[in-house]
Amino acid sequence: MYSEKVMDHFENPRNVGVIEDASGVGTVGNPVCGDVMKIYLKIEDNIIKDVKFKTFGCASAIATSSMATELIKGKSVDEALNITNKAVAEALDGLPPVKMHCSVLAEEAIKAAIEDYKSKLK
Amino acid sequence: MNIRYFDNAATTRVDDDVIEYMIPYMKEVYFNPSSLYKPSIMVKKAVNDARERVAKAINANSSEIYFTSGGSESDNLAIKGFAYANRKKGNHLITSCIEHPAVINSMKSLEKEGFEVTYLSVDENGFISLDELERSIKENTILISVMFANNEIGTIEPIKKIGDIAKKYNICFHTDAVQAIGSVNVDVNDMNIDMLSLSGHKFYGPKGVGALFVRKGILINRLNDGGHQEKGKRSGTENVPGIVGLGYAIEKACNSVDENNKKISELRDYYIDRVLSEISDVKVNGDRTNRLPGNANISFKYVEGESILLRLDSKGVCVSTGSACSSLSLEPSYVLLSIGLSHELAHGSIRVSLGKHNTKEEVDYLVDVLKEVIGDLRKMSPLCEEE
């Protein structure tokens, strides 16, 4: 059902954890739906220096969180904002159609965390 | 890798002697039981022997047993076949909200055709209310269909009491006993059951074969058109190897119900007790005592079932889950929601179904691995930190 990459990121997720003094935190999803993603960003000079996540959800929710954090680490805020759910899914060698919403959640979590960061700047 | 199999409610391993018993009916005695020459007579006899064995296992008469392709077909044939044949008497049917999809979806099809269906609610342990059942009966009620034991949470319904109510009002009573046969003693006469569905692969028999008991005098319509097989109620050349295998397996299973149940239910209680004492924030779903001997359904708070299942799978452990993420819909198990579980708890449910081959060592391994997996996933869960 899942690609080897999905299984790898599910079994050995990258960047799990929290950042205590995060520049921005984004939480999306709902336990009722079975997925909650929380992404923590450490941003310096407009660059994402560090990123951590915590996810409640199925294997693809965990794998997309893990892959999304890898894709944005070291990138500028604008580059991170341009990452689409499709890019996350493609980086994982695809997701089953019924699981594509997990990648949408990952994209939304990144955006929510960056929004939180921007709102704090104001 | 060594596979530790804890999904016996999904299917069981066919016993070696059952396989041995089936093989000649594919090799030397492959004849069509409907043919008239002598070699076919042996085959016809074997099918009828199997029919006798099924009848004996549930205390029915062999003329009341019809072979089908499995539990789902038996449920369809019983419910739709009965509804079509008895429409003149009434068009109201009663069932429960935690039935197998074969029953629920048969009912839904009938609703589209103008039948009226009452879906009985269940309490927090999955039991229907006998009061609600009796209150739901109307002048035009023709059929009550309530499962013997639930496939997800293992709850055993008060079948004899339901049968008594059905008899009192002269209403036909069907039960889907797919999960019960081989695990619980079943007596269609004592329990006033008029129709009963069963499936071979749940009691160490072959897949693709089942049976329907229809009490003498109960009328059902055939659902598929064809030849005269199974007294015209189920056309199509008989699955002879499957039927003889089912017959052999049901006799064996029913002869050892008590012995197997003692061992299996002890193992189940050992599993549940270990989980309750060694893993925090868990909930046992279904009744602690009145449940199938092998069934243990537990929700693990803050984590999601598919993740648990796949992490266990990578350690060679096979279980199932009521989480939405394991299915094609995005809704978690309707059975778990019906017993009042929150969506979150339903998403975190894991069903372990033990069988006669499971050992204490395997259960110990399961609990050890489960502790590790739950701990790992909880460390990753944002829901844990909020509490």
Short mmCIF file of N, CA and C in Angstrom, two decimals, chain A:
data_model
loop_
_atom_site.label_atom_id
_atom_site.label_comp_id
_atom_site.label_asym_id
_atom_site.label_seq_id
_atom_site.Cartn_x
_atom_site.Cartn_y
_atom_site.Cartn_z
N MET A 1 0.83 -1.21 0.00
CA MET A 1 0.00 0.00 0.00
C MET A 1 0.87 1.27 0.00
N TYR A 2 1.90 1.29 0.85
CA TYR A 2 2.76 2.46 0.93
C TYR A 2 4.09 2.22 0.23
N SER A 3 4.70 3.32 -0.29
CA SER A 3 6.02 3.21 -0.90
C SER A 3 7.07 2.96 0.19
N GLU A 4 8.23 2.51 -0.25
CA GLU A 4 9.32 2.26 0.72
C GLU A 4 9.70 3.55 1.45
N LYS A 5 9.64 4.66 0.72
CA LYS A 5 10.01 5.93 1.34
C LYS A 5 9.03 6.32 2.44
N VAL A 6 7.74 6.10 2.18
CA VAL A 6 6.74 6.40 3.21
C VAL A 6 7.04 5.55 4.44
N MET A 7 7.28 4.26 4.20
CA MET A 7 7.53 3.36 5.33
C MET A 7 8.80 3.76 6.07
N ASP A 8 9.81 4.20 5.32
CA ASP A 8 11.06 4.62 5.97
C ASP A 8 10.80 5.83 6.87
N HIS A 9 10.09 6.83 6.35
CA HIS A 9 9.82 8.02 7.16
C HIS A 9 8.84 7.74 8.29
N PHE A 10 8.01 6.72 8.12
CA PHE A 10 7.09 6.33 9.19
C PHE A 10 7.84 5.59 10.30
N GLU A 11 8.72 4.68 9.87
CA GLU A 11 9.46 3.87 10.86
C GLU A 11 10.56 4.70 11.54
N ASN A 12 11.20 5.56 10.77
CA ASN A 12 12.29 6.38 11.31
C ASN A 12 12.04 7.86 11.01
N PRO A 13 11.03 8.41 11.64
CA PRO A 13 10.69 9.81 11.32
C PRO A 13 11.83 10.76 11.70
N ARG A 14 12.08 11.75 10.81
CA ARG A 14 13.10 12.76 11.07
C ARG A 14 12.47 13.94 11.79
N ASN A 15 13.28 14.60 12.61
CA ASN A 15 12.89 15.87 13.25
C ASN A 15 11.67 15.78 14.16
N VAL A 16 11.55 14.68 14.88
CA VAL A 16 10.46 14.59 15.85
C VAL A 16 10.85 15.37 17.09
N GLY A 17 9.91 16.11 17.65
CA GLY A 17 10.17 16.78 18.92
C GLY A 17 9.54 18.15 18.98
N VAL A 18 10.03 18.95 19.93
CA VAL A 18 9.52 20.32 20.08
C VAL A 18 10.70 21.28 20.10
N ILE A 19 10.46 22.53 19.76
CA ILE A 19 11.46 23.58 19.92
C ILE A 19 10.90 24.53 20.99
N GLU A 20 11.59 24.59 22.13
CA GLU A 20 11.04 25.34 23.27
C GLU A 20 10.85 26.82 22.93
N ASP A 21 11.88 27.43 22.32
CA ASP A 21 11.76 28.86 22.01
C ASP A 21 11.51 29.06 20.52
N ALA A 22 10.49 28.37 20.02
CA ALA A 22 10.20 28.40 18.59
C ALA A 22 9.81 29.80 18.11
N SER A 23 10.20 30.10 16.87
CA SER A 23 9.81 31.39 16.28
C SER A 23 8.36 31.34 15.83
N GLY A 24 7.92 30.14 15.49
CA GLY A 24 6.54 29.99 15.04
C GLY A 24 6.08 28.55 15.26
N VAL A 25 4.81 28.38 15.64
CA VAL A 25 4.25 27.04 15.85
C VAL A 25 2.93 26.96 15.09
N GLY A 26 2.74 25.88 14.37
CA GLY A 26 1.47 25.70 13.64
C GLY A 26 0.86 24.36 13.97
N THR A 27 -0.42 24.38 14.34
CA THR A 27 -1.13 23.12 14.60
C THR A 27 -2.32 23.05 13.66
N VAL A 28 -2.44 21.95 12.95
CA VAL A 28 -3.60 21.76 12.06
C VAL A 28 -4.18 20.37 12.29
N GLY A 29 -5.40 20.18 11.81
CA GLY A 29 -6.05 18.88 11.94
C GLY A 29 -6.90 18.83 13.19
N ASN A 30 -7.47 17.64 13.41
CA ASN A 30 -8.43 17.48 14.48
C ASN A 30 -8.43 16.01 14.90
N PRO A 31 -8.35 15.76 16.22
CA PRO A 31 -8.33 14.35 16.64
C PRO A 31 -9.56 13.58 16.16
N VAL A 32 -10.67 14.29 15.96
CA VAL A 32 -11.90 13.64 15.49
C VAL A 32 -11.67 13.00 14.12
N CYS A 33 -10.88 13.69 13.30
CA CYS A 33 -10.59 13.17 11.96
C CYS A 33 -9.42 12.18 11.97
N GLY A 34 -8.74 12.11 13.08
CA GLY A 34 -7.66 11.14 13.16
C GLY A 34 -6.30 11.68 12.80
N ASP A 35 -6.18 12.98 12.54
CA ASP A 35 -4.86 13.56 12.23
C ASP A 35 -4.69 14.89 12.94
N VAL A 36 -3.60 15.05 13.68
CA VAL A 36 -3.22 16.36 14.20
C VAL A 36 -1.72 16.53 13.96
N MET A 37 -1.34 17.63 13.32
CA MET A 37 0.08 17.91 13.07
C MET A 37 0.46 19.21 13.72
N LYS A 38 1.62 19.20 14.39
CA LYS A 38 2.11 20.41 15.04
C LYS A 38 3.55 20.61 14.59
N ILE A 39 3.82 21.76 13.98
CA ILE A 39 5.17 22.01 13.46
C ILE A 39 5.77 23.21 14.18
N TYR A 40 7.01 23.06 14.64
CA TYR A 40 7.75 24.12 15.34
C TYR A 40 8.88 24.60 14.43
N LEU A 41 9.00 25.92 14.29
CA LEU A 41 10.07 26.47 13.44
C LEU A 41 10.99 27.36 14.26
N LYS A 42 12.29 27.25 13.95
CA LYS A 42 13.27 28.20 14.51
C LYS A 42 13.78 28.99 13.31
N ILE A 43 13.42 30.25 13.24
CA ILE A 43 13.77 31.05 12.07
C ILE A 43 14.76 32.15 12.46
N GLU A 44 15.86 32.21 11.73
CA GLU A 44 16.85 33.28 11.93
C GLU A 44 17.19 33.86 10.57
N ASP A 45 17.20 35.18 10.46
CA ASP A 45 17.51 35.87 9.21
C ASP A 45 16.68 35.32 8.05
N ASN A 46 15.42 35.09 8.35
CA ASN A 46 14.49 34.61 7.33
C ASN A 46 14.78 33.19 6.83
N ILE A 47 15.68 32.51 7.53
CA ILE A 47 16.01 31.13 7.14
C ILE A 47 15.52 30.17 8.23
N ILE A 48 14.94 29.03 7.80
CA ILE A 48 14.47 28.03 8.76
C ILE A 48 15.67 27.23 9.25
N LYS A 49 16.14 27.61 10.43
CA LYS A 49 17.36 26.99 10.97
C LYS A 49 17.06 25.61 11.54
N ASP A 50 15.89 25.51 12.14
CA ASP A 50 15.54 24.21 12.74
C ASP A 50 14.03 24.02 12.63
N VAL A 51 13.64 22.78 12.58
CA VAL A 51 12.21 22.45 12.50
C VAL A 51 11.98 21.11 13.22
N LYS A 52 10.91 21.07 13.99
CA LYS A 52 10.52 19.82 14.67
C LYS A 52 9.03 19.62 14.49
N PHE A 53 8.61 18.38 14.66
CA PHE A 53 7.16 18.14 14.56
C PHE A 53 6.70 17.11 15.57
N LYS A 54 5.40 17.19 15.83
CA LYS A 54 4.71 16.12 16.57
C LYS A 54 3.43 15.83 15.80
N THR A 55 3.13 14.55 15.59
CA THR A 55 1.95 14.19 14.82
C THR A 55 1.20 13.05 15.45
N PHE A 56 -0.12 13.21 15.52
CA PHE A 56 -1.03 12.12 15.86
C PHE A 56 -1.70 11.74 14.55
N GLY A 57 -1.56 10.51 14.14
CA GLY A 57 -2.20 10.13 12.89
C GLY A 57 -1.64 8.84 12.34
N CYS A 58 -2.07 8.53 11.13
CA CYS A 58 -1.70 7.27 10.51
C CYS A 58 -0.29 7.36 9.95
N ALA A 59 0.17 6.26 9.36
CA ALA A 59 1.54 6.18 8.86
C ALA A 59 1.83 7.30 7.86
N SER A 60 0.87 7.60 6.98
CA SER A 60 1.16 8.63 5.98
C SER A 60 1.17 10.02 6.60
N ALA A 61 0.41 10.23 7.68
CA ALA A 61 0.44 11.53 8.36
C ALA A 61 1.82 11.73 8.99
N ILE A 62 2.35 10.68 9.58
CA ILE A 62 3.67 10.77 10.21
C ILE A 62 4.76 10.94 9.13
N ALA A 63 4.64 10.17 8.06
CA ALA A 63 5.64 10.24 7.00
C ALA A 63 5.63 11.60 6.30
N THR A 64 4.43 12.15 6.05
CA THR A 64 4.40 13.45 5.37
C THR A 64 4.92 14.55 6.29
N SER A 65 4.66 14.44 7.59
CA SER A 65 5.22 15.43 8.53
C SER A 65 6.73 15.38 8.48
N SER A 66 7.24 14.16 8.55
CA SER A 66 8.69 13.97 8.55
C SER A 66 9.31 14.52 7.27
N MET A 67 8.72 14.18 6.13
CA MET A 67 9.26 14.64 4.85
C MET A 67 9.14 16.16 4.71
N ALA A 68 8.02 16.71 5.16
CA ALA A 68 7.83 18.16 5.06
C ALA A 68 8.91 18.89 5.86
N THR A 69 9.24 18.39 7.03
CA THR A 69 10.27 19.07 7.83
C THR A 69 11.62 19.00 7.12
N GLU A 70 11.89 17.86 6.49
CA GLU A 70 13.16 17.74 5.75
C GLU A 70 13.22 18.73 4.59
N LEU A 71 12.08 18.87 3.91
CA LEU A 71 12.05 19.73 2.72
C LEU A 71 12.25 21.20 3.05
N ILE A 72 11.82 21.62 4.24
CA ILE A 72 11.90 23.06 4.53
C ILE A 72 13.13 23.44 5.37
N LYS A 73 13.80 22.46 5.92
CA LYS A 73 14.94 22.76 6.78
C LYS A 73 16.04 23.44 5.96
N GLY A 74 16.50 24.61 6.44
CA GLY A 74 17.56 25.33 5.73
C GLY A 74 17.05 26.24 4.63
N LYS A 75 15.75 26.15 4.35
CA LYS A 75 15.17 26.97 3.28
C LYS A 75 14.75 28.34 3.83
N SER A 76 14.56 29.28 2.92
CA SER A 76 14.05 30.58 3.34
C SER A 76 12.55 30.45 3.60
N VAL A 77 12.02 31.41 4.31
CA VAL A 77 10.59 31.38 4.63
C VAL A 77 9.75 31.35 3.35
N ASP A 78 10.16 32.16 2.35
CA ASP A 78 9.40 32.19 1.10
C ASP A 78 9.46 30.85 0.37
N GLU A 79 10.65 30.25 0.38
CA GLU A 79 10.78 28.92 -0.26
C GLU A 79 9.87 27.90 0.43
N ALA A 80 9.84 27.97 1.75
CA ALA A 80 9.00 27.03 2.51
C ALA A 80 7.53 27.22 2.19
N LEU A 81 7.14 28.48 2.02
CA LEU A 81 5.74 28.77 1.71
C LEU A 81 5.34 28.23 0.35
N ASN A 82 6.32 28.05 -0.51
CA ASN A 82 6.02 27.56 -1.86
C ASN A 82 5.93 26.04 -1.96
N ILE A 83 6.23 25.37 -0.87
CA ILE A 83 6.16 23.90 -0.91
C ILE A 83 4.71 23.44 -0.89
N THR A 84 4.35 22.68 -1.90
CA THR A 84 2.96 22.24 -2.02
C THR A 84 2.79 20.83 -1.47
N ASN A 85 1.56 20.47 -1.25
CA ASN A 85 1.31 19.10 -0.77
C ASN A 85 1.77 18.08 -1.80
N LYS A 86 1.66 18.44 -3.08
CA LYS A 86 2.10 17.52 -4.14
C LYS A 86 3.60 17.26 -4.05
N ALA A 87 4.35 18.33 -3.74
CA ALA A 87 5.79 18.18 -3.63
C ALA A 87 6.15 17.23 -2.49
N VAL A 88 5.41 17.34 -1.39
CA VAL A 88 5.66 16.45 -0.24
C VAL A 88 5.34 15.01 -0.64
N ALA A 89 4.20 14.82 -1.30
CA ALA A 89 3.79 13.48 -1.72
C ALA A 89 4.78 12.89 -2.72
N GLU A 90 5.22 13.74 -3.66
CA GLU A 90 6.17 13.24 -4.68
C GLU A 90 7.50 12.86 -4.05
N ALA A 91 7.93 13.65 -3.07
CA ALA A 91 9.20 13.34 -2.39
C ALA A 91 9.14 12.00 -1.67
N LEU A 92 7.90 11.56 -1.38
CA LEU A 92 7.71 10.26 -0.72
C LEU A 92 7.41 9.15 -1.73
N ASP A 93 7.64 9.46 -3.01
CA ASP A 93 7.30 8.52 -4.10
C ASP A 93 5.82 8.21 -4.14
N GLY A 94 5.01 9.22 -3.79
CA GLY A 94 3.56 9.07 -3.93
C GLY A 94 2.87 8.55 -2.68
N LEU A 95 1.58 8.86 -2.61
CA LEU A 95 0.72 8.39 -1.52
C LEU A 95 -0.52 7.77 -2.14
N PRO A 96 -1.13 6.80 -1.47
CA PRO A 96 -2.41 6.28 -1.99
C PRO A 96 -3.42 7.44 -2.06
N PRO A 97 -4.31 7.44 -3.05
CA PRO A 97 -5.25 8.56 -3.23
C PRO A 97 -5.99 8.93 -1.94
N VAL A 98 -6.42 7.90 -1.19
CA VAL A 98 -7.21 8.16 0.02
C VAL A 98 -6.37 8.84 1.11
N LYS A 99 -5.05 8.82 0.92
CA LYS A 99 -4.15 9.42 1.93
C LYS A 99 -3.61 10.79 1.51
N MET A 100 -4.03 11.28 0.36
CA MET A 100 -3.48 12.56 -0.12
C MET A 100 -3.79 13.70 0.86
N HIS A 101 -4.89 13.58 1.61
CA HIS A 101 -5.23 14.66 2.55
C HIS A 101 -4.14 14.85 3.60
N CYS A 102 -3.37 13.80 3.87
CA CYS A 102 -2.27 13.92 4.84
C CYS A 102 -1.23 14.91 4.35
N SER A 103 -0.96 14.88 3.04
CA SER A 103 0.04 15.80 2.49
C SER A 103 -0.50 17.23 2.51
N VAL A 104 -1.82 17.37 2.34
CA VAL A 104 -2.43 18.70 2.43
C VAL A 104 -2.24 19.24 3.85
N LEU A 105 -2.41 18.35 4.81
CA LEU A 105 -2.24 18.73 6.21
C LEU A 105 -0.81 19.20 6.47
N ALA A 106 0.16 18.52 5.85
CA ALA A 106 1.56 18.90 6.05
C ALA A 106 1.82 20.29 5.49
N GLU A 107 1.30 20.54 4.30
CA GLU A 107 1.45 21.87 3.70
C GLU A 107 0.80 22.94 4.58
N GLU A 108 -0.39 22.63 5.08
CA GLU A 108 -1.11 23.58 5.93
C GLU A 108 -0.38 23.82 7.25
N ALA A 109 0.25 22.77 7.78
CA ALA A 109 0.97 22.92 9.06
C ALA A 109 2.16 23.86 8.90
N ILE A 110 2.88 23.72 7.77
CA ILE A 110 4.02 24.61 7.51
C ILE A 110 3.51 26.05 7.41
N LYS A 111 2.45 26.22 6.63
CA LYS A 111 1.90 27.58 6.43
C LYS A 111 1.43 28.19 7.75
N ALA A 112 0.80 27.35 8.58
CA ALA A 112 0.29 27.85 9.87
C ALA A 112 1.46 28.27 10.77
N ALA A 113 2.53 27.51 10.75
CA ALA A 113 3.68 27.84 11.59
C ALA A 113 4.34 29.14 11.11
N ILE A 114 4.43 29.31 9.80
CA ILE A 114 5.04 30.53 9.24
C ILE A 114 4.14 31.74 9.53
N GLU A 115 2.84 31.54 9.43
CA GLU A 115 1.91 32.61 9.75
C GLU A 115 2.07 33.06 11.20
N ASP A 116 2.22 32.06 12.07
CA ASP A 116 2.42 32.35 13.49
C ASP A 116 3.69 33.17 13.69
N TYR A 117 4.74 32.80 12.96
CA TYR A 117 6.02 33.52 13.02
C TYR A 117 5.83 34.96 12.54
N LYS A 118 5.13 35.12 11.42
CA LYS A 118 4.93 36.46 10.86
C LYS A 118 4.08 37.34 11.78
N SER A 119 3.08 36.72 12.40
CA SER A 119 2.20 37.50 13.28
C SER A 119 2.96 37.98 14.52
N LYS A 120 3.96 37.20 14.92
CA LYS A 120 4.77 37.60 16.07
C LYS A 120 5.71 38.76 15.71
N LEU A 121 6.09 38.83 14.43
CA LEU A 121 7.00 39.89 13.97
C LEU A 121 6.32 41.25 14.02
N LYS A 122 5.01 41.23 13.84
CA LYS A 122 4.28 42.50 13.71
C LYS A 122 4.27 43.28 15.03
#
